[in-house]
XYZ file of C-alpha atoms in Angstrom:
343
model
C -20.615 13.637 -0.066
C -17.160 12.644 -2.227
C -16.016 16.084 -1.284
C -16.579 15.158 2.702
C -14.978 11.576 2.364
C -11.841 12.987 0.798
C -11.050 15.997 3.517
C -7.585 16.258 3.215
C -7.754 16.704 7.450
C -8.162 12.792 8.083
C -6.330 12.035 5.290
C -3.713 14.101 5.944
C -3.629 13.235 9.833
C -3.399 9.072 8.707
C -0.896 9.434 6.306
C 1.558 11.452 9.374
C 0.574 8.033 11.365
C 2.423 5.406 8.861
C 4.394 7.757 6.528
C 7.769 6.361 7.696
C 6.525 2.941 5.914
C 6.004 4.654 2.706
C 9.191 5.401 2.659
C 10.812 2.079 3.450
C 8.348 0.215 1.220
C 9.473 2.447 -2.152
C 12.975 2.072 -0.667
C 12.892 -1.875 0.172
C 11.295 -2.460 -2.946
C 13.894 -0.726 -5.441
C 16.337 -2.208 -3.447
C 14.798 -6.004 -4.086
C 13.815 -5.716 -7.619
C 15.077 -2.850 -9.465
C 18.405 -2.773 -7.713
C 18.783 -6.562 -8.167
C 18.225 -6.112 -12.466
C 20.648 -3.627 -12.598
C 23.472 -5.078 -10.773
C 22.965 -8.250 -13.286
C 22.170 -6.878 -15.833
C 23.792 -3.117 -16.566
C 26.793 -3.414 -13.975
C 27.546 -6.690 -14.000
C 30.858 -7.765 -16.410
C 30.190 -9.003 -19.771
C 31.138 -12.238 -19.676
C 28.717 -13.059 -16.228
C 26.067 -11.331 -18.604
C 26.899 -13.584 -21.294
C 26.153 -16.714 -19.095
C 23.159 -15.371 -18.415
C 21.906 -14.775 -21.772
C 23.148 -17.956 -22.611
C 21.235 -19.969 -19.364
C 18.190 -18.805 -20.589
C 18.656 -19.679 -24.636
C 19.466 -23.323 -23.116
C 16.378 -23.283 -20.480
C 13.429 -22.451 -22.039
C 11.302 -22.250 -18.912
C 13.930 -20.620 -17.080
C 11.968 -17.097 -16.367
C 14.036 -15.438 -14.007
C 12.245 -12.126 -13.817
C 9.164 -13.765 -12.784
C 10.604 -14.922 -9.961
C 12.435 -11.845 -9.283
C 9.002 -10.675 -8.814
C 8.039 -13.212 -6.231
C 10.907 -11.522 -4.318
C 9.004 -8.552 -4.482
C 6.090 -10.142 -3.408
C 7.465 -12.179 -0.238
C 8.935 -8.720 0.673
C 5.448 -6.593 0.339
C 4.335 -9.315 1.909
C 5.730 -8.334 5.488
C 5.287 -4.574 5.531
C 1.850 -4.854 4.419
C 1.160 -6.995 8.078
C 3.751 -4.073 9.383
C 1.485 -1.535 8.026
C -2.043 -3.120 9.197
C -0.418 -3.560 12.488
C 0.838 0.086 12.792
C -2.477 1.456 11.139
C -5.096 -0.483 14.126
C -2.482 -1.959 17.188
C -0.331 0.690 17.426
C -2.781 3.197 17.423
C -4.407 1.635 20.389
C -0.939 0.828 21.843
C -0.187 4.515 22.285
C -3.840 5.679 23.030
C -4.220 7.436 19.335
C -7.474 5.965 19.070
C -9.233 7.693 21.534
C -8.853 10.987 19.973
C -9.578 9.237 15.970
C -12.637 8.494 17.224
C -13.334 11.874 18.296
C -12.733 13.433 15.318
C -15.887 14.404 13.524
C -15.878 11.613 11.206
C -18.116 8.390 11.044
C -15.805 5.051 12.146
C -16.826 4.240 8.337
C -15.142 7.076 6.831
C -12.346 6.891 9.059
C -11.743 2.810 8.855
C -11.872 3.028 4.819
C -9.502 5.930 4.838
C -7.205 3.685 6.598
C -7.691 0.972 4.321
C -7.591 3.019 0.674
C -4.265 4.666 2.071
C -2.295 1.000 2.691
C -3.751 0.268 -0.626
C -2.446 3.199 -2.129
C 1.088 2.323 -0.116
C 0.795 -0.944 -1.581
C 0.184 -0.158 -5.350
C 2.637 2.665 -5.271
C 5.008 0.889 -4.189
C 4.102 -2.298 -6.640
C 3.685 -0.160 -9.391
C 6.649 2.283 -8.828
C 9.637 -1.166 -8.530
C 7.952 -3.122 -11.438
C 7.830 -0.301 -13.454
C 11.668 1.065 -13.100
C 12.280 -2.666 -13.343
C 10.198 -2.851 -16.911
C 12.685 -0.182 -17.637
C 15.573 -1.660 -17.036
C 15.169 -5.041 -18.657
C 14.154 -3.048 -21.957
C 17.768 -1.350 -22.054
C 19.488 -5.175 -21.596
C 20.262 -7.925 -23.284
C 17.477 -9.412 -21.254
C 14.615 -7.479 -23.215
C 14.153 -10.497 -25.944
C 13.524 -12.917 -23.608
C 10.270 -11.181 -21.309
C 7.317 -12.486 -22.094
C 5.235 -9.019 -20.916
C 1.622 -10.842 -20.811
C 3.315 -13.522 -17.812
C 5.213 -10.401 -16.324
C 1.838 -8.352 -16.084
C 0.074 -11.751 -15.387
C 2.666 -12.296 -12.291
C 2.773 -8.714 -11.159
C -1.144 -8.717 -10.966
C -1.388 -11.749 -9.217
C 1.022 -10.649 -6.479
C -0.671 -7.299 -5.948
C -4.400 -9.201 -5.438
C -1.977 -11.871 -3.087
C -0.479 -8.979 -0.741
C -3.727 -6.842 -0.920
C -5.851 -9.426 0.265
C -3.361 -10.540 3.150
C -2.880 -6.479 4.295
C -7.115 -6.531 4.267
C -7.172 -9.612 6.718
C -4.776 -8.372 9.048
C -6.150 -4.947 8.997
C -9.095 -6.547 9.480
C -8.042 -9.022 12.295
C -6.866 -5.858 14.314
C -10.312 -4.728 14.299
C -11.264 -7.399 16.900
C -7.885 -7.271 18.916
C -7.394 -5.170 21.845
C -3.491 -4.923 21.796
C -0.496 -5.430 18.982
C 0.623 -8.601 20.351
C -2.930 -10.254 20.268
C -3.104 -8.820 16.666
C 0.229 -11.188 15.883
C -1.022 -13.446 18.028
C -4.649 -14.302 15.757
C -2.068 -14.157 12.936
C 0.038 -16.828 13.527
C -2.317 -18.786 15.040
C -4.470 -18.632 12.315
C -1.789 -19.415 9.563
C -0.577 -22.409 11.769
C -4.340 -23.789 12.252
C -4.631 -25.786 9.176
C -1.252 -27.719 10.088
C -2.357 -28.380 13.698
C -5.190 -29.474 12.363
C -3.859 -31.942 10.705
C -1.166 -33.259 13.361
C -3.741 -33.183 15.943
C -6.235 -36.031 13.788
C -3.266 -38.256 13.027
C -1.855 -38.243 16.706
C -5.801 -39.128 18.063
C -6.344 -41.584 14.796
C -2.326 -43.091 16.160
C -3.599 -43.428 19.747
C -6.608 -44.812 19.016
C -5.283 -47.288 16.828
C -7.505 -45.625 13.534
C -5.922 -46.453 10.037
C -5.254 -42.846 8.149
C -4.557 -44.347 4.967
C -7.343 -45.560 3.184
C -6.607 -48.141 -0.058
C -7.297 -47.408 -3.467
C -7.282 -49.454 -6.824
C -7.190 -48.254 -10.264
C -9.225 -49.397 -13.573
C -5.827 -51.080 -14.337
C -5.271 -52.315 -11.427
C -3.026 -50.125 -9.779
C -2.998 -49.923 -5.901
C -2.283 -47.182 -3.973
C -2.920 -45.207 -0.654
C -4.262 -41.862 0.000
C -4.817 -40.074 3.327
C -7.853 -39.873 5.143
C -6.776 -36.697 7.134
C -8.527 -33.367 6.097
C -7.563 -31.420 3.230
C -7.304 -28.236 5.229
C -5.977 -25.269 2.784
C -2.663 -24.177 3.832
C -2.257 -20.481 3.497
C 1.090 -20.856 2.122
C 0.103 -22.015 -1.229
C -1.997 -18.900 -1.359
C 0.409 -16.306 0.025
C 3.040 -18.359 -2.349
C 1.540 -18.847 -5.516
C 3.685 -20.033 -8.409
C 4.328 -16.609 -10.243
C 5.994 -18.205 -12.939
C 2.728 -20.558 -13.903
C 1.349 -19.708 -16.857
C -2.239 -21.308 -16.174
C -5.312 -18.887 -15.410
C -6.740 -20.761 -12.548
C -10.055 -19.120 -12.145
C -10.375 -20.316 -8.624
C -7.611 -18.554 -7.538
C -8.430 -15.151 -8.806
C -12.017 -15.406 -7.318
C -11.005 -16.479 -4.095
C -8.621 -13.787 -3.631
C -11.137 -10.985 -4.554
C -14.099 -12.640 -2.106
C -10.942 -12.635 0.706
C -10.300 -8.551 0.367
C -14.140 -7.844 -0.129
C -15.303 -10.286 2.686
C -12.001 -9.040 5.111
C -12.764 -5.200 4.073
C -16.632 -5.794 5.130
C -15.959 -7.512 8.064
C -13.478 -4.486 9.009
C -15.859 -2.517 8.470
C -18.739 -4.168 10.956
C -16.259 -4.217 13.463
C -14.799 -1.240 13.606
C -18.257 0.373 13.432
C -18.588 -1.673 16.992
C -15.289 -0.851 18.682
C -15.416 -0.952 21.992
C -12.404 1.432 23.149
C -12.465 0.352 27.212
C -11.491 -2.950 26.310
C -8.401 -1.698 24.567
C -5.393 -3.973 25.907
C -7.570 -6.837 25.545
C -7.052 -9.914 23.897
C -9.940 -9.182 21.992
C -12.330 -6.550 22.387
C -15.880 -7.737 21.614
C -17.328 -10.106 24.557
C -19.052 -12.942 21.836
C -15.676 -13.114 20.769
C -14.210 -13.655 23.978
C -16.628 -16.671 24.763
C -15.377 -18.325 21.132
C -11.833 -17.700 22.000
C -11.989 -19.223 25.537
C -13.920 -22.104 23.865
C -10.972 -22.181 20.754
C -8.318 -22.233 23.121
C -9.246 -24.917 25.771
C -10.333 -27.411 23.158
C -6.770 -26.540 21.267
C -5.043 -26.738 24.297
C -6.449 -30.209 25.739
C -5.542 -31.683 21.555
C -1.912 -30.328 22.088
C -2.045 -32.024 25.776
C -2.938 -35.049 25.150
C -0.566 -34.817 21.763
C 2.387 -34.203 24.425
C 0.456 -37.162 27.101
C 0.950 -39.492 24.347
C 4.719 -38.975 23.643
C 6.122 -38.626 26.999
C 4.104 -41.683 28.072
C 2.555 -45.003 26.236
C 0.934 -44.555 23.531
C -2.719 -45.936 23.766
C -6.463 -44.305 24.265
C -5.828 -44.413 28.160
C -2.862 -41.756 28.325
C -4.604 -39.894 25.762
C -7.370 -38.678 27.674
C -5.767 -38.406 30.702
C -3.944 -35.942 28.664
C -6.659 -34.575 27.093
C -8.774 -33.857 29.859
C -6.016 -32.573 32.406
C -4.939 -30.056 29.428
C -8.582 -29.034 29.135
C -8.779 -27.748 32.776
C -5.318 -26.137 32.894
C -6.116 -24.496 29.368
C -9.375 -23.302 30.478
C -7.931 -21.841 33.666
C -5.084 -20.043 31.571
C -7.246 -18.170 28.587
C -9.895 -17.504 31.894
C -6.691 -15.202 33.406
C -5.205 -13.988 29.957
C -8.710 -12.459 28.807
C -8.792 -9.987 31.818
C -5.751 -8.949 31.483
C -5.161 -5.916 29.863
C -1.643 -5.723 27.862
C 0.164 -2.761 26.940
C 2.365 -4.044 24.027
């Protein structure tokens, strides 16, 4: 069975797909980290060295290198959605898929091959900056400073941050018919949260509901707190504070459930691909009902958002907004989910 799963034929005929961004991932990531430490730390002059030596004796918290690896991070960050996209949109973008599919291989096999190899782009590449880096701070005058537990600490978190992100867009490809509905999903569904949350205080404003609701303190203290919903914005995930020091147990379990839930979900889906409705928005018909429903309820909140500013504000031009949105937003996602895209 192992000896099947690990044919060096599929392997070998993935890795030809996406090779180019092995190369600019080892190369973009010596250039932002390793590169970076060296040209403070072994070629800059003495006296800018000093400085920094001396920066850090006076600020204790000041832990540059974890940051430095945040750098890292942001950047593995992008070519890991580069990658995902390549790996599923591309491949239907220039008909590759067809003839995966063909190949005697179950979608299983094939879909975690595709998977295990951005992981093992993504670790290499991790593994092979922060690891020259290690090197050089351990031949500076930077070496007494590094606290190694909160550089592991940082690094690890980071890898678990950019893995999990490369499994949801991998995944999100799996139900998107062309590359540009695959960015598409993405942004929309990084934005969501924040619309969220500008659509309920723009119907709360025209409706004349208070969004702050009053609270007092044992000692008396009064102050106000939002009633809008605490919707999780996925920038406090994607950005999470390297430098912290505290274990937050949350995080790490979250972050595991988001690659094992994404890679399942992947997995279903990919199982299920339906390869005449490549160029599609999406590619599985349930989903096409939600998205048509998504949309035109989206649409008619950003409508009567737009009603309510160009006109008076008030309930009236609201839903006149609203519900003029909600036909021309049906009637749009009605003509962009038969067509079939090419990009």
């Amino acid at each position: 069975m192992w000896r099947n799963f690990f044919n060096t034929g599929l392997w070998s005929k993935e890795f030809r797909q996406v090779r180019f961004m092995l190369y600019a991932m080892l190369g973009l990531g010596f250039i932002t980290l390793p590169l970076v430490r060296m040209n403070r730390w072994w070629f800059a002059e003495q006296r800018h060295i000093s400085n920094s030596v001396e920066n850090i004796i006076m600020n204790p918290d000041y832990e540059p290198w974890l940051y430095d690896i945040m750098n890292l991070q942001i950047l593995m960050l992008v070519m890991g959605t580069i990658l995902a996209i390549w790996q599923i949109g591309s491949e239907r973008r220039a008909n590759m898929q067809e003839f995966t599919l063909s190949l005697p291989y179950s979608r299983v096999h094939i879909y975690t091959v595709k998977w295990l190899l951005g992981v093992a782009f993504l670790l290499g590449s991790f593994f092979l900056s922060t690891a020259v880096d290690a090197s050089v701070i351990c031949t500076s005058e930077l070496a007494p400073f590094v606290e190694w537990g909160g550089y592991a600490s940082a690094l690890l978190r980071a890898l678990l941050i950019n893995l999990a992100l490369y499994t949801f867009v991998l995944a999100v490809g799996t139900m998107c018919g062309s590359v540009i509905s695959q960015l598409s999903f993405l942004g929309i569904l990084i934005l969501m949260p924040e619309f969220i949350r500008l659509m309920f205080d723009r119907f709360c404003w025209a409706f004349d509901i208070p969004t702050l609701k009053k609270e007092t303190t044992i000692e008396g203290m009064v102050y106000y707190t939002s009633k809008a919903p605490k919707v999780p914005t996925p920038d406090r995930w994607l950005f999470y504070d390297a430098g912290s020091e505290e274990i937050n147990a949350w995080f790490w379990g979250a972050t595991i459930a988001i690659i094992v839930v994404c890679y399942a979900l992947g997995l279903f889906l990919y199982a299920r691909n339906k390869a005449e409705n490549n160029g599609k928005l999406v590619i599985f018909p349930s989903l096409e009902t939600i998205l048509r429903g998504g949309f035109t309820i989206c649409f008619a909140l950003l409508g009567a958002s737009i009603a309510t500013s160009l006109f008076t504000n008030g309930p009236v031009p609201y839903s006149l907004g609203f519900l003029a949105a909600l036909v021309i937003g049906y009637l749009m996602i009605r003509k962009l989910t038969k067509l079939k895209l090419k990009i």
